[in-house]
Short mmCIF file of C-alpha atoms and ligand atoms in Angstrom, two decimals:
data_model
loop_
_atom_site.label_atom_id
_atom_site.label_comp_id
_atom_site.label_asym_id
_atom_site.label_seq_id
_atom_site.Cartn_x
_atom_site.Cartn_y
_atom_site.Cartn_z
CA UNK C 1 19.36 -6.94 -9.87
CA UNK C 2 17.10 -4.62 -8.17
CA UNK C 3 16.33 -2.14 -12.03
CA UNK C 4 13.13 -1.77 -11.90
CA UNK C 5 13.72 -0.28 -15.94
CA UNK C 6 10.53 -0.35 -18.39
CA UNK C 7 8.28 -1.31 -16.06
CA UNK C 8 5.01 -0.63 -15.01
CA UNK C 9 4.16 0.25 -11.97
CA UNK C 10 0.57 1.34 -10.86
CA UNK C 11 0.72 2.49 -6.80
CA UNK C 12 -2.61 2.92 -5.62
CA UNK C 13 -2.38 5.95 -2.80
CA UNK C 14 1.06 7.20 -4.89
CA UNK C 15 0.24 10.49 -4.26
CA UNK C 16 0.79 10.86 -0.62
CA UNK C 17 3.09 9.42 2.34
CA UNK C 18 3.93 5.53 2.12
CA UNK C 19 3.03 6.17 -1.12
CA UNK C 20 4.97 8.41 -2.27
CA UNK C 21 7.94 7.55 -1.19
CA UNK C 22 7.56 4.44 -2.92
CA UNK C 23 6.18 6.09 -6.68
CA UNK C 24 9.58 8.51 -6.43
CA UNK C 25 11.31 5.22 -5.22
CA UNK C 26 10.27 2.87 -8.02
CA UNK C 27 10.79 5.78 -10.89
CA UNK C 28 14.13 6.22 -9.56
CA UNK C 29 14.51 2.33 -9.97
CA UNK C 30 13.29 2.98 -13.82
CA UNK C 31 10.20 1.79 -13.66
CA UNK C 32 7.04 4.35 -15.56
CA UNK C 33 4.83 4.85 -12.87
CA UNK C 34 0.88 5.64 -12.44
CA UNK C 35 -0.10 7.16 -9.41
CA UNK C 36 -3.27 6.48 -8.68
CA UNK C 37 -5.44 8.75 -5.98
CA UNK C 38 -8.72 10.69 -5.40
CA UNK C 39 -7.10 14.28 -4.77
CA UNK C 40 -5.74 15.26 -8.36
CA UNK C 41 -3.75 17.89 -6.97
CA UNK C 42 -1.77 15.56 -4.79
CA UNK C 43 -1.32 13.39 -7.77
CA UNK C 44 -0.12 15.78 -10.19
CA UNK C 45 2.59 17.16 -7.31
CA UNK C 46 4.07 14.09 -7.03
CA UNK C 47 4.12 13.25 -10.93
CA UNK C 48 5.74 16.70 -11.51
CA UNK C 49 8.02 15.76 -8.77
CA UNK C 50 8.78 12.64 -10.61
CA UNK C 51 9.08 14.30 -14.00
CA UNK C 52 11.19 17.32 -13.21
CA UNK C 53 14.21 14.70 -12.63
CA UNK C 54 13.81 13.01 -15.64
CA UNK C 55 11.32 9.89 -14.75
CA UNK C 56 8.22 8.59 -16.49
CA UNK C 57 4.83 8.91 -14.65
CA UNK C 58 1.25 9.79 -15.19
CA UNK C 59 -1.42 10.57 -12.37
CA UNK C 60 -4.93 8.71 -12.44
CA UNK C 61 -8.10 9.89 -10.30
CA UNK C 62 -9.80 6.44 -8.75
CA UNK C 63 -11.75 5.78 -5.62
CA UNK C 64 -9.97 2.57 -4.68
CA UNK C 65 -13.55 1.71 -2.32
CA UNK C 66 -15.27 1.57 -5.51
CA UNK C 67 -14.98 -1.38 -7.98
CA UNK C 68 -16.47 0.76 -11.25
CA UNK C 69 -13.77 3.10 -10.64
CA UNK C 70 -11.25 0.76 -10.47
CA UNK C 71 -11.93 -0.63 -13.43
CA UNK C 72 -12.17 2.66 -15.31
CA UNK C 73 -8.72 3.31 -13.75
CA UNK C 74 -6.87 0.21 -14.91
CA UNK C 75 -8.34 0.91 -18.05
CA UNK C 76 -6.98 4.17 -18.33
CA UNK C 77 -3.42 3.03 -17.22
CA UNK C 78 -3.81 0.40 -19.63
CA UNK C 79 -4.20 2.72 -22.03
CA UNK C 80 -1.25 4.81 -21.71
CA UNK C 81 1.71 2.87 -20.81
CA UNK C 82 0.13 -1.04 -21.55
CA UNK C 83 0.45 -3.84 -19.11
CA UNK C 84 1.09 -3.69 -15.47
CA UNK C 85 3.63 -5.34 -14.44
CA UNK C 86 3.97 -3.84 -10.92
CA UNK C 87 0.97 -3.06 -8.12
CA UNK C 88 1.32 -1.72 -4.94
CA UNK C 89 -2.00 -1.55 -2.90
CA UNK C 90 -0.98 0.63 -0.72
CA UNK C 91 -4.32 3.04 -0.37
CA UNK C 92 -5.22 3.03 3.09
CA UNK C 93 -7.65 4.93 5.87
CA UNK C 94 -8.33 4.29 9.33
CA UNK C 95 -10.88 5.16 11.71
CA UNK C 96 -10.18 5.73 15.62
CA UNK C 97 -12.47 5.40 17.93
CA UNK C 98 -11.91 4.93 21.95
CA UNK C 99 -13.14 1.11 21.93
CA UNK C 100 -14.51 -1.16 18.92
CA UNK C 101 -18.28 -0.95 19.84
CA UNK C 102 -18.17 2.53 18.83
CA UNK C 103 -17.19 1.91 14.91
CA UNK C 104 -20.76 2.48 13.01
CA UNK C 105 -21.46 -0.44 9.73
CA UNK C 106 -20.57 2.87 7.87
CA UNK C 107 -17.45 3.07 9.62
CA UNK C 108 -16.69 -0.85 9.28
CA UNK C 109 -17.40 -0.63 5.56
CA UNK C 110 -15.79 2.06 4.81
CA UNK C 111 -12.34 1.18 6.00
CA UNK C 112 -12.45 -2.85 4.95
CA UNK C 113 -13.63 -1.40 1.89
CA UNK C 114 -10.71 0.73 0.80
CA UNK C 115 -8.25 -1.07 3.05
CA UNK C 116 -9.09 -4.55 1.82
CA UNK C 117 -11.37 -4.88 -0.97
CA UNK C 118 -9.29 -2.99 -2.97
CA UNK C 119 -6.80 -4.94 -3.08
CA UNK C 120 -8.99 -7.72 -4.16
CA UNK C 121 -10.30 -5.08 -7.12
CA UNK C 122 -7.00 -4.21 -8.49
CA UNK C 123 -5.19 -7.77 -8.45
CA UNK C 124 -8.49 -9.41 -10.25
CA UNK C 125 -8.63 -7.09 -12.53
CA UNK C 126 -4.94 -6.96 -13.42
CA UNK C 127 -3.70 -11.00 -13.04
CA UNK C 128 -4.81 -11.68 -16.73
CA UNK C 129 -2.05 -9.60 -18.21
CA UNK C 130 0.76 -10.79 -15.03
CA UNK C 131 -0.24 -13.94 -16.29
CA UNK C 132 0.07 -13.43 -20.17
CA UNK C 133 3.48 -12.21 -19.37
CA UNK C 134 4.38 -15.21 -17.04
CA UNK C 135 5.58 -12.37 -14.55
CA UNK C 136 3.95 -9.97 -12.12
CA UNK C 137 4.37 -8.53 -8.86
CA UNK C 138 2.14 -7.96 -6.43
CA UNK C 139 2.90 -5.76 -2.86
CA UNK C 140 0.40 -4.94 -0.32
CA UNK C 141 1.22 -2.89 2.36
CA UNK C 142 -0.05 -4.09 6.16
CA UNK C 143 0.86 -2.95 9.09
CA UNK C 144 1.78 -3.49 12.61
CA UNK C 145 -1.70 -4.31 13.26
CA UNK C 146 -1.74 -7.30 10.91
CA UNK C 147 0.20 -8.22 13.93
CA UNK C 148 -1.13 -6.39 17.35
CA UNK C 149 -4.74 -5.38 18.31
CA UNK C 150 -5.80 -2.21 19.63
CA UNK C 151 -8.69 -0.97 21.23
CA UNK C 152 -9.21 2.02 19.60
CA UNK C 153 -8.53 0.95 15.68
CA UNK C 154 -10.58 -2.45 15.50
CA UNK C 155 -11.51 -2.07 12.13
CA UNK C 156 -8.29 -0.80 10.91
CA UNK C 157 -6.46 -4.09 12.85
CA UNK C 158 -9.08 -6.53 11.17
CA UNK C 159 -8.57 -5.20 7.61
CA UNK C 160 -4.96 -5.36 8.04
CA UNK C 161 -5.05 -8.71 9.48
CA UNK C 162 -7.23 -10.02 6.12
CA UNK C 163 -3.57 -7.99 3.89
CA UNK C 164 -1.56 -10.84 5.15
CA UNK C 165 -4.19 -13.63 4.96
CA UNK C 166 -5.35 -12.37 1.41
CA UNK C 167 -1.66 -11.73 0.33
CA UNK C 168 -0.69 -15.54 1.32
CA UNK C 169 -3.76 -16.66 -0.50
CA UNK C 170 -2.94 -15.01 -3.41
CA UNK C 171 0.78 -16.49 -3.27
CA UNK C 172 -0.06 -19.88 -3.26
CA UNK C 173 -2.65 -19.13 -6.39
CA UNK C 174 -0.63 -17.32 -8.45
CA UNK C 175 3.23 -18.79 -7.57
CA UNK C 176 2.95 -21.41 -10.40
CA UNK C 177 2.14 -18.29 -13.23
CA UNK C 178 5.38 -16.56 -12.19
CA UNK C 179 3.77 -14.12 -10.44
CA UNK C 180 5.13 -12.82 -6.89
CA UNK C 181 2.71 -11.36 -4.10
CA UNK C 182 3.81 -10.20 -0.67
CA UNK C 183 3.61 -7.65 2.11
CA UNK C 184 5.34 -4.64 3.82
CA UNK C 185 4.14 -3.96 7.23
CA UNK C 186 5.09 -0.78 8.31
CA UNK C 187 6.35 0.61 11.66
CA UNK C 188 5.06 3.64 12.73
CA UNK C 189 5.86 6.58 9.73
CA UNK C 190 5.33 10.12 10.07
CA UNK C 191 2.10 10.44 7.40
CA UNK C 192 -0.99 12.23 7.17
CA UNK C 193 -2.31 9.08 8.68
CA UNK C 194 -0.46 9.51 11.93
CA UNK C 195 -0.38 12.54 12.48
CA UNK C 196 -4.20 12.22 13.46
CA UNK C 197 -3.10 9.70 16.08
CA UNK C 198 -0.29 11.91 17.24
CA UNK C 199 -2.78 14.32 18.18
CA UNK C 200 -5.44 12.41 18.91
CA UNK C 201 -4.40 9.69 20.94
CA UNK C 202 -1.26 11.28 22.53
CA UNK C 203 -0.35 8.20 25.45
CA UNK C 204 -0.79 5.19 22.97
CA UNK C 205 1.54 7.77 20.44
CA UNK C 206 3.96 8.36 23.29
CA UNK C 207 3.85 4.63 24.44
CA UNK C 208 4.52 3.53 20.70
CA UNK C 209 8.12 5.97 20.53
CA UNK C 210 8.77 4.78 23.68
CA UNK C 211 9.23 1.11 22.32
CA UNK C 212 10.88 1.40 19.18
CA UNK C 213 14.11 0.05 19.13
CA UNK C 214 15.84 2.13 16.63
CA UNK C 215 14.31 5.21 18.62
CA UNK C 216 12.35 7.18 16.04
CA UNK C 217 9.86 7.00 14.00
CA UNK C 218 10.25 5.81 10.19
CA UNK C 219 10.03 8.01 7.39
CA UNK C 220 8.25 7.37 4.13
CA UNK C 221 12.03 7.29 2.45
CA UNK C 222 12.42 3.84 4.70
CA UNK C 223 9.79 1.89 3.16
CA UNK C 224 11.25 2.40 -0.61
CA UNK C 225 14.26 0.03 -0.51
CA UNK C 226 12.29 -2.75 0.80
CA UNK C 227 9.28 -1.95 -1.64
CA UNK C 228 12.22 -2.18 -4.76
CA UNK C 229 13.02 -5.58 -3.65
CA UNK C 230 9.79 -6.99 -3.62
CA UNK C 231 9.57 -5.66 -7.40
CA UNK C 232 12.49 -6.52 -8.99
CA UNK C 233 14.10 -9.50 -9.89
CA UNK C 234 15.81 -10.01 -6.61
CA UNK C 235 12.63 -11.39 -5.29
CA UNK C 236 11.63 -13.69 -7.82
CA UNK C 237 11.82 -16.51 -5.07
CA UNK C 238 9.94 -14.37 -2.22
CA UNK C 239 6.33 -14.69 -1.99
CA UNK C 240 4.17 -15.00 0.72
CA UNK C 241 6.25 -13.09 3.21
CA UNK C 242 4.84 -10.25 5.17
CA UNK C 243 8.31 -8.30 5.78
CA UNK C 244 8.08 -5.68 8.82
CA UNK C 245 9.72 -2.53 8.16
CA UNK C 246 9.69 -0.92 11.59
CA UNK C 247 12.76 -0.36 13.93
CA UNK C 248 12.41 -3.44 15.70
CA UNK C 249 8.71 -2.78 16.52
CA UNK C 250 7.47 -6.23 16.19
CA UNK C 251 10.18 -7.85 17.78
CA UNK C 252 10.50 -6.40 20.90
CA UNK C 253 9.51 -8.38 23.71
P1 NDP Q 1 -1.60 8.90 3.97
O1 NDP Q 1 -2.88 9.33 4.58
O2 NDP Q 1 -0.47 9.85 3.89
O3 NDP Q 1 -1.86 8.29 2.53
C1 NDP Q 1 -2.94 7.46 2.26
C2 NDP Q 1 -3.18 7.46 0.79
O4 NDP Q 1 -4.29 6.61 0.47
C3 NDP Q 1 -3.50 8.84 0.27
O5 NDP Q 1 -2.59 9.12 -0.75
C4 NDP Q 1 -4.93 8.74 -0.23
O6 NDP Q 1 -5.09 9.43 -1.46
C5 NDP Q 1 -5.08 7.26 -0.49
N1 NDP Q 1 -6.47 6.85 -0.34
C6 NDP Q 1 -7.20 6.69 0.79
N2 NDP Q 1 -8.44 6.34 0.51
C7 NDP Q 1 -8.53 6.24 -0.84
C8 NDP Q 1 -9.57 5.91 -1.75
N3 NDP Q 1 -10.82 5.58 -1.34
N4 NDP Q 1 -9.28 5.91 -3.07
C9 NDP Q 1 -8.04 6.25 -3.51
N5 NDP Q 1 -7.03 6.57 -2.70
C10 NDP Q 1 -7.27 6.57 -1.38
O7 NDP Q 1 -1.17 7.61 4.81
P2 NDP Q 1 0.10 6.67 4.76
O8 NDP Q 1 1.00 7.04 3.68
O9 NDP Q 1 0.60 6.61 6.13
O10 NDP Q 1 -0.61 5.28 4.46
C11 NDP Q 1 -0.32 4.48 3.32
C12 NDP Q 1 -0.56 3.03 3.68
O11 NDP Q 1 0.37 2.65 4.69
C13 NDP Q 1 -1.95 2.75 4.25
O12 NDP Q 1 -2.42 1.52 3.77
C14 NDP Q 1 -1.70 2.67 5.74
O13 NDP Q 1 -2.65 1.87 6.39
C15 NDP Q 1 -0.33 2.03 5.74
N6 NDP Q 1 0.39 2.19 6.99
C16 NDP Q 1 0.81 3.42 7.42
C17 NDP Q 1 1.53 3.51 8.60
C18 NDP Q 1 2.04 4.80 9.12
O14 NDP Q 1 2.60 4.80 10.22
N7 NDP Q 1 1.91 5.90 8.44
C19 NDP Q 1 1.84 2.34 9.41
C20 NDP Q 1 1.35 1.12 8.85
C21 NDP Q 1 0.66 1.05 7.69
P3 NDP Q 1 -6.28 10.55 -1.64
O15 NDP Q 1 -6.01 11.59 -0.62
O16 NDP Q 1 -6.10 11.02 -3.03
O17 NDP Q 1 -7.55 9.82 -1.44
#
């Protein structure tokens, strides 16, 4: 029910983090993965990773930001193992700053950009062949602040705000082709991404522990089960659905 075997997954930001976790997830789940990133290096670790116990996966350089390299990309992956059948936007920045009217148009851009757009880029470009195969599925990953605001990540918030609008959009479009499209919104996971914050913002970081139920912070490991759900067959009546995967996060009062 939840064999992910001889498909095609293509995870955009597979080669760090969230990301990760998911790409060694999904090949572990059967699935041939592409892991898509700007830092080759990082890519090729985690395909190695992937390879040296026995899964399928190839690494592809793409700027997510940038539609031309998107297409190249999907081209490429195209090329080597055929049709997607799995995507994961899951390529994501954000910039901090101490209160909104600080963010530059650069800043603004940048993040909605490769937070949002993307996601926009890669399902366009890839619903043709979910459709042609009267299956696809589609999983973007949010975050608590599709949910909350803060002051100090306005542009992060508003471009994860638009995941769960543009993911219900898409849902309603594409339900009648066979074609599944939902959200993850993660809790607070030890990345790259938070570490920044960690150090950066230490009394919002300290004030976040302090409310999560389960009493930690998540690992990338945590997000992986969820993420095989929403791919496999076990979900073929989800869609829509923005499912938190946080500790209790968003449901403490
Ligand atoms: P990381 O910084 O560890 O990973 C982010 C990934 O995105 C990197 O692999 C990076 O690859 C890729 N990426 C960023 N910009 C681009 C770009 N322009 N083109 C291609 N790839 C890009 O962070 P996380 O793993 O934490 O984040 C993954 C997702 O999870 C993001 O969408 C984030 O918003 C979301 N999230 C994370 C939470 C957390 O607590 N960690 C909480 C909620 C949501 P490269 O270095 O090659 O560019």
């Amino acid at each position: 029910m939840f064999s992910l075997k001889d498909k095609v997954s293509l995870i955009t930001g597979g080669n760090g983090g969230i990301g990760r976790g998911i790409a060694i997830g999904y090949a572990n789940s059967g699935s041939k993965v592409a892991i898509v990133g700007r830092n080759q290096e990082k890519s090729k670790g985690v395909k190695e990773e992937i390879l040296s116990t026995g899964g399928s996966a190839e690494s592809f350089y793409c700027d997510v930001a940038d539609y031309k390299s998107v297409e190249k990309c999907v081209s490429s992956i195209n090329d080597k193992f055929g049709d997607v059948n799995i995507l994961v936007n899951n390529a994501g920045i954000g910039i901090r700053k101490k209160e909104p009217q600080e963010l530059s148009p650069e800043d603004w851009r940048t993040v909605m950009d490769t937070n949002l757009a993307s996601m926009h880029y890669f399902s366009s470009l890839l619903i043709d062949q979910m459709k042609k195969n009267k299956s696809g599925k589609i999983v973007n990953i949010g975050s608590m602040l599709s949910i909350f605001g803060a002051s100090h990540a306005a542009v992060y918030a508003a471009s994860k705000g638009g995941v769960v609008q543009y993911t219900k959009s898409c849902a309603v479009a594409w339900a009648k082709y066979g074609i599944q499209v939902n959200a993850i919104l993660p809790g607070y996971i030890t990345t790259n991404l938070t570490d920044g914050f960690r150090s950066n913002f230490p009394e919002e970081a300290a004030l976040v522990t302090s409310r999560i139920p389960s009493e930690r912070w998540g690992v990338p490991e945590d997000l992986a089960g969820t993420a095989i759900f929403l791919a496999s067959e076990s979900s073929n009546y989800v869609t829509g659905a923005s499912v938190a995967v946080d500790g209790g996060y968003s449901v403490r009062g």
